[in-house]
PDB file of C-alpha atoms in Angstrom:
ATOM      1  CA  UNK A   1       4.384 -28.537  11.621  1.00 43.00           C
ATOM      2  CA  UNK A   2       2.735 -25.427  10.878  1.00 44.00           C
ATOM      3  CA  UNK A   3       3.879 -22.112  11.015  1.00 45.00           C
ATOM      4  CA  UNK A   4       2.305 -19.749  13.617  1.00 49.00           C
ATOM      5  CA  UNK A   5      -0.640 -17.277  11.838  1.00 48.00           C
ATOM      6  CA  UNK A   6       0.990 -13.819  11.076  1.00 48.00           C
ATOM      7  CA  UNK A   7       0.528 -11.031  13.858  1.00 48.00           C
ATOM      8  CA  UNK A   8      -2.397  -9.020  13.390  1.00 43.00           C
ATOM      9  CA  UNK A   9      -0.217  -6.140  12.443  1.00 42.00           C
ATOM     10  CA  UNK A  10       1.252  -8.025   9.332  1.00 45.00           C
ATOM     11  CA  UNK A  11      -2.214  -8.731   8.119  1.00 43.00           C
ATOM     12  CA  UNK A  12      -3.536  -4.670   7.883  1.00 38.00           C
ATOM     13  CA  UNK A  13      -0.159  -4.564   6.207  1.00 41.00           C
ATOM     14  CA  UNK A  14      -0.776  -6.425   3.059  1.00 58.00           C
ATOM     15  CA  UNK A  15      -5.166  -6.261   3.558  1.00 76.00           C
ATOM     16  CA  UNK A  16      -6.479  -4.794  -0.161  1.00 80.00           C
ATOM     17  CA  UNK A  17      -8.709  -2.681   1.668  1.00 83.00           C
ATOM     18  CA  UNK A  18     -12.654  -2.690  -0.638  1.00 84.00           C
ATOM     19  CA  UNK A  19     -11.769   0.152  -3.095  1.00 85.00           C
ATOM     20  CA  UNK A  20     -15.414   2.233  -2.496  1.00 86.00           C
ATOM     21  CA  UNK A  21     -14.130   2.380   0.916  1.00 85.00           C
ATOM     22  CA  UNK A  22     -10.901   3.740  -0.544  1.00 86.00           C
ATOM     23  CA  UNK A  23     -12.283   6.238  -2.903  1.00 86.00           C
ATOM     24  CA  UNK A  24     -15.421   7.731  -0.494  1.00 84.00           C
ATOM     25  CA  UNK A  25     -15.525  10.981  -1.401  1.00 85.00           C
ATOM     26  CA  UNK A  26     -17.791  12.126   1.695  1.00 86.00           C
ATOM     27  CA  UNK A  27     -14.569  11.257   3.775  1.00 86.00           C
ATOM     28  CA  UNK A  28     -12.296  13.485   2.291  1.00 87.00           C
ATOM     29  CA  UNK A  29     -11.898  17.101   4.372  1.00 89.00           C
ATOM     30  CA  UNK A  30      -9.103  19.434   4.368  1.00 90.00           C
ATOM     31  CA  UNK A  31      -6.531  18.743   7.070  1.00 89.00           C
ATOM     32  CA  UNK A  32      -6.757  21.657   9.548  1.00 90.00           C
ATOM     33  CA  UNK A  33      -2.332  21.660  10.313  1.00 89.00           C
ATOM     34  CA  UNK A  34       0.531  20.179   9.243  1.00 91.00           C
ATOM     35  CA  UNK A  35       0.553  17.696  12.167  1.00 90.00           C
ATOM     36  CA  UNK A  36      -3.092  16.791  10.993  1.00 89.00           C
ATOM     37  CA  UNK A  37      -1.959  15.815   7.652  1.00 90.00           C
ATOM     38  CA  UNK A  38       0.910  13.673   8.913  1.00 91.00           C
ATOM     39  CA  UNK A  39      -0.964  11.828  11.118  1.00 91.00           C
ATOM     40  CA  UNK A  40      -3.636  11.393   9.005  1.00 91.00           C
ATOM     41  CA  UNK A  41      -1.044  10.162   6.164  1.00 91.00           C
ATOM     42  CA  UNK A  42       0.587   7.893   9.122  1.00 91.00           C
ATOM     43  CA  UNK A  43      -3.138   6.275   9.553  1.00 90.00           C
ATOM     44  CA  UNK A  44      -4.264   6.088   5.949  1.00 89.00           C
ATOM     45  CA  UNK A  45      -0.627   4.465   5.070  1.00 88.00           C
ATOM     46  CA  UNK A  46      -1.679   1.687   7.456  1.00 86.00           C
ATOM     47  CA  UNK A  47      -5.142   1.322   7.014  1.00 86.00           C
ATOM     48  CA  UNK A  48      -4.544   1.223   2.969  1.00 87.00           C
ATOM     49  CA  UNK A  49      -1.339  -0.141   2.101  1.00 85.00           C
ATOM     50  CA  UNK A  50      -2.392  -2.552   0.101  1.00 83.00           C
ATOM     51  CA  UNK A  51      -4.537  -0.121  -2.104  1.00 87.00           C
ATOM     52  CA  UNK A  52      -1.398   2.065  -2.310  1.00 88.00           C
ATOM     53  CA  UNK A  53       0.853  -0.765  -3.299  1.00 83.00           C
ATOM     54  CA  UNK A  54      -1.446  -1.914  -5.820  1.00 84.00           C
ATOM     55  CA  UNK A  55      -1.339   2.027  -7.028  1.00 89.00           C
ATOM     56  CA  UNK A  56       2.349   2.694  -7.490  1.00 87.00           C
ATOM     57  CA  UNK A  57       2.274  -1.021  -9.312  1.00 80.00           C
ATOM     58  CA  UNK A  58      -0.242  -0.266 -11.665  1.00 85.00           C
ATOM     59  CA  UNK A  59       1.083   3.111 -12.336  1.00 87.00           C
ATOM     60  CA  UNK A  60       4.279   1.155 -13.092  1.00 81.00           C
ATOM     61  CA  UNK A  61       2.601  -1.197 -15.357  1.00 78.00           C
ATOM     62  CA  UNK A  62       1.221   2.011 -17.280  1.00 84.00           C
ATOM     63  CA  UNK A  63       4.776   3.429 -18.509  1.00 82.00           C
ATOM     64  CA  UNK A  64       5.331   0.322 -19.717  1.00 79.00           C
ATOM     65  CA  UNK A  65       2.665   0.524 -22.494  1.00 81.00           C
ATOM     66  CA  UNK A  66       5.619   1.207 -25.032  1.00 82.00           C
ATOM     67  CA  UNK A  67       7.866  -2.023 -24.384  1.00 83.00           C
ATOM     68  CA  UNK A  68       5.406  -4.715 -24.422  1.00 84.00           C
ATOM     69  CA  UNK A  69       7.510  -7.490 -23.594  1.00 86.00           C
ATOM     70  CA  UNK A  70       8.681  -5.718 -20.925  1.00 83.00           C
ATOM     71  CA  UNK A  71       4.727  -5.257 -19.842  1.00 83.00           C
ATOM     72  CA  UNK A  72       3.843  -8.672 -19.872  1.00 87.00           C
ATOM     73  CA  UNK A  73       6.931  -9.728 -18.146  1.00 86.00           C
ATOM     74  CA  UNK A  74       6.118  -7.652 -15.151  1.00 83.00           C
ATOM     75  CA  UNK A  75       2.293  -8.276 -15.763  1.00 85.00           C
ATOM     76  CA  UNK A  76       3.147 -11.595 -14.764  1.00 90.00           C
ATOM     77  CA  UNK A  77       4.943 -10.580 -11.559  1.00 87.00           C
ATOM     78  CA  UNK A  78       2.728  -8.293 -10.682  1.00 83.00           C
ATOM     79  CA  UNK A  79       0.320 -11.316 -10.900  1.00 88.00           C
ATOM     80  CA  UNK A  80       2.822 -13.285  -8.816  1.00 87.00           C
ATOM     81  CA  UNK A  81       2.551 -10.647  -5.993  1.00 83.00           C
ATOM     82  CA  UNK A  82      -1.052 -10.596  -6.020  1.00 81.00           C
ATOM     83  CA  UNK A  83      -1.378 -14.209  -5.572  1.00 83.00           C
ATOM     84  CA  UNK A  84       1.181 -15.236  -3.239  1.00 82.00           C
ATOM     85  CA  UNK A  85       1.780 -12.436  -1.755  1.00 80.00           C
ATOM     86  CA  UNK A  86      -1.755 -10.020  -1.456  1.00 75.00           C
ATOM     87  CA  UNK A  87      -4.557 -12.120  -1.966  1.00 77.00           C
ATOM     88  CA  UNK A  88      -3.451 -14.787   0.800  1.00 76.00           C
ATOM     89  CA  UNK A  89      -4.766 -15.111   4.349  1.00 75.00           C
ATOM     90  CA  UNK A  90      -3.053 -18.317   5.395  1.00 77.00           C
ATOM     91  CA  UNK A  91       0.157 -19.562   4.739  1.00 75.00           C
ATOM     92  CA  UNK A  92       2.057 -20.766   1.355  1.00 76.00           C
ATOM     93  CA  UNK A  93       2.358 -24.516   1.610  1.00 76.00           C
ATOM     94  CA  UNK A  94       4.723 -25.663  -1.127  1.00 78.00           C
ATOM     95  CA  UNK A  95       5.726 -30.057  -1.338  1.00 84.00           C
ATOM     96  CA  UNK A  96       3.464 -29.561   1.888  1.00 78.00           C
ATOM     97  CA  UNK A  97       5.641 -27.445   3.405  1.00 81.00           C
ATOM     98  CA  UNK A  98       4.844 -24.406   5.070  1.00 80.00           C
ATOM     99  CA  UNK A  99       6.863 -20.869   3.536  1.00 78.00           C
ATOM    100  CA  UNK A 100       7.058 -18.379   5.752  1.00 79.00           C
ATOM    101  CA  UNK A 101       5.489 -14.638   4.159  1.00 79.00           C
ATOM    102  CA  UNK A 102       8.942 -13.564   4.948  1.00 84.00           C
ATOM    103  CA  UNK A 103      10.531 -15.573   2.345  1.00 85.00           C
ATOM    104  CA  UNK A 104       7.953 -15.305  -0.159  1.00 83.00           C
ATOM    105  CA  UNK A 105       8.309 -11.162  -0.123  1.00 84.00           C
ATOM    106  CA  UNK A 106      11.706 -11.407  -0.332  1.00 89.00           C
ATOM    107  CA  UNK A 107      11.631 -14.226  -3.204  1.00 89.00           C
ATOM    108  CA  UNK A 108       8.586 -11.579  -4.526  1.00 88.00           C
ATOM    109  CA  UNK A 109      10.988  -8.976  -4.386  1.00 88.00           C
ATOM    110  CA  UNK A 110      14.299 -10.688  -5.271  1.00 92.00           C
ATOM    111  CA  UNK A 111      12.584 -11.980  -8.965  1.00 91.00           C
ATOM    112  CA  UNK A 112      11.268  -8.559  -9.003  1.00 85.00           C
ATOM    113  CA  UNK A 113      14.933  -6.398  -8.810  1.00 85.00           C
ATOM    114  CA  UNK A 114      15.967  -8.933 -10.958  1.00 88.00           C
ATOM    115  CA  UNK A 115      13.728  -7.827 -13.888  1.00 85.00           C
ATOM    116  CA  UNK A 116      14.440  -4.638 -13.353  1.00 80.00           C
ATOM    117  CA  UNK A 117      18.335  -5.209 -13.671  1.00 83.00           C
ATOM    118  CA  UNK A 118      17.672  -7.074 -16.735  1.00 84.00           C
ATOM    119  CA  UNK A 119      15.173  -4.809 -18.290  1.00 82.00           C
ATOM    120  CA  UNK A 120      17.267  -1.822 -17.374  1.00 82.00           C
ATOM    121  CA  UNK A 121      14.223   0.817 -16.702  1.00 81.00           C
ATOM    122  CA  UNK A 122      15.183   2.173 -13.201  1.00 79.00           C
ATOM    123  CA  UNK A 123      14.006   5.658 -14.460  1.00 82.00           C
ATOM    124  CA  UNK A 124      10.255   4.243 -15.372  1.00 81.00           C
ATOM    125  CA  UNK A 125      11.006   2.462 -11.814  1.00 81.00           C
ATOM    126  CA  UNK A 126      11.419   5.890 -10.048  1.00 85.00           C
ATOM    127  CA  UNK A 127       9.489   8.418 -11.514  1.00 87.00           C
ATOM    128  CA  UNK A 128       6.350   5.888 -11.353  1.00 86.00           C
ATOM    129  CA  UNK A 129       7.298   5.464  -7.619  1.00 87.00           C
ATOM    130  CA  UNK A 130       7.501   9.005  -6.819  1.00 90.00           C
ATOM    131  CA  UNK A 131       4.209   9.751  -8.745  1.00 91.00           C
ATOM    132  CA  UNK A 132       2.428   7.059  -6.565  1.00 90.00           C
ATOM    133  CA  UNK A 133       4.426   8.592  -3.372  1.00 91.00           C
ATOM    134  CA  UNK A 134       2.676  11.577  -4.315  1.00 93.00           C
ATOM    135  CA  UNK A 135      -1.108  10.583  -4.552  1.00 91.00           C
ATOM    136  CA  UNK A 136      -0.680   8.283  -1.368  1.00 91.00           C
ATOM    137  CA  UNK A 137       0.515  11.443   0.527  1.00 92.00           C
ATOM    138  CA  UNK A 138      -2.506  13.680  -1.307  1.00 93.00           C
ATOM    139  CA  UNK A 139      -4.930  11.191  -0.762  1.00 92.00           C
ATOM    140  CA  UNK A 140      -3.728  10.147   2.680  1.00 91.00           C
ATOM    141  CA  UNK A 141      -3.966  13.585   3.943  1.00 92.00           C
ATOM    142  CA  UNK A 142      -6.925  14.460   2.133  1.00 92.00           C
ATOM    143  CA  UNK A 143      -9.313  11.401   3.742  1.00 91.00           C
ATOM    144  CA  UNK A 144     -10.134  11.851   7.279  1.00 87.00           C
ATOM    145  CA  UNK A 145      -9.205   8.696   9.365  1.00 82.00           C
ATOM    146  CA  UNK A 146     -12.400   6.992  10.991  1.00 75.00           C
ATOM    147  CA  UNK A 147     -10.838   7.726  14.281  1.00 64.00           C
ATOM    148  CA  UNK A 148      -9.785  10.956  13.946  1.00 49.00           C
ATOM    149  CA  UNK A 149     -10.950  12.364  17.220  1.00 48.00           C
ATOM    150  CA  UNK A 150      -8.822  10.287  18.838  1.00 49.00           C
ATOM    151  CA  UNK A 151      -5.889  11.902  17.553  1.00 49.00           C
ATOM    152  CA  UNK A 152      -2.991  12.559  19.596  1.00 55.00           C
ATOM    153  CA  UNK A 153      -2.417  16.025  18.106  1.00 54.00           C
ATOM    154  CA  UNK A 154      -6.260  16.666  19.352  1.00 53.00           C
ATOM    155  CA  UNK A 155      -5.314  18.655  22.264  1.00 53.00           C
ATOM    156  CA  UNK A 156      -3.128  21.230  20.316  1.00 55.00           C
ATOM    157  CA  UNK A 157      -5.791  21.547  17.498  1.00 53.00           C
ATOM    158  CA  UNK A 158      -8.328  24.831  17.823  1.00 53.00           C
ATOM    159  CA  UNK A 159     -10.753  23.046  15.305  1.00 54.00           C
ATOM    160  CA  UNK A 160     -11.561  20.110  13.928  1.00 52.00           C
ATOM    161  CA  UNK A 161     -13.493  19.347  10.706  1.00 54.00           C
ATOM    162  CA  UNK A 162     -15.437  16.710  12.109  1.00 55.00           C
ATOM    163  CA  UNK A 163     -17.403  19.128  14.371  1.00 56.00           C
ATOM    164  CA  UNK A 164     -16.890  21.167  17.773  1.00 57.00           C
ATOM    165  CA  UNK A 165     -15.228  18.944  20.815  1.00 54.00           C
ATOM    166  CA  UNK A 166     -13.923  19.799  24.189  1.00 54.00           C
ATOM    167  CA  UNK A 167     -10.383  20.655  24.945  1.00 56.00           C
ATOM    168  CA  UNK A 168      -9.072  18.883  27.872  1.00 54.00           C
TER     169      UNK A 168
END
């Protein structure tokens, strides 16, 4: 017996989104309030977590340039992640079994803490993380979500940079 396909939500949540779509400079605009830019972060965080995942992991991968066992140790589970984890869009059958995405992130993520005990490099861990934590929230409030005049802030805003629009 099968496993049921994964809500739609759990799909956009691990989608690798194409990167020119990611990087489209004509998208990018300032945000016009604070409530702009955390909606628009709230949006791009779902529309591009993948891309953003894939971010913080490589900039991991970069520190690690100086310990290179250490780099091809988590070069192979970043590859692990990618494969099982990413780059899938039906489910993990193992001794034809179905495994549930729930148990393959948190296999994904038990091997990965792991490592990290073992390698002992929670400060590469957390700077890289906060480093990616801040280009997802640049980025994400710097690109203007497709759908951004249906924003629920759209009725407080006096402007928007998409063009002129009617208050309700």
């Amino acid at each position: 017996m099968s496993s049921p396909p994964p809500d739609a939500g759990t799909i956009a949540a691990v989608t690798v989104r194409p990167w020119p779509l990611f990087i489209d400079t004509a998208a990018l605009s300032l945000p016009i309030s604070f409530s702009d830019a955390t909606y628009r972060i709230n949006k791009n965080l779902r529309y591009f977590a993948g891309n953003y995942v894939l971010i913080i992991l490589f900039i991991l991968l970069i520190t690690l340039i100086i310990r290179p066992i250490l780099l091809v140790l988590f070069l192979i589970i970043f590859a692990g992640w990618i494969y099982l984890y990413f780059s899938r869009n039906e489910p993990l059958e193992l001794f034809g079994f179905d495994v549930d995405d729930r148990f393959v992130l948190g296999f994904l993520s038990l091997v990965t803490v792991v490592a990290l005990l073992v390698a002992k490099i929670w400060t590469n861990v957390f700077v890289s993380i906060g480093f990616g934590i801040v280009i997802l929230c640049v980025h994400g409030a710097l690109r203007a979500p497709e759908d951004q005049e249906d924003s629920p802030y759209g009725a407080l805003l006096s402007e928007s940079p998409r063009g002129e629009y009617t208050i309700v």
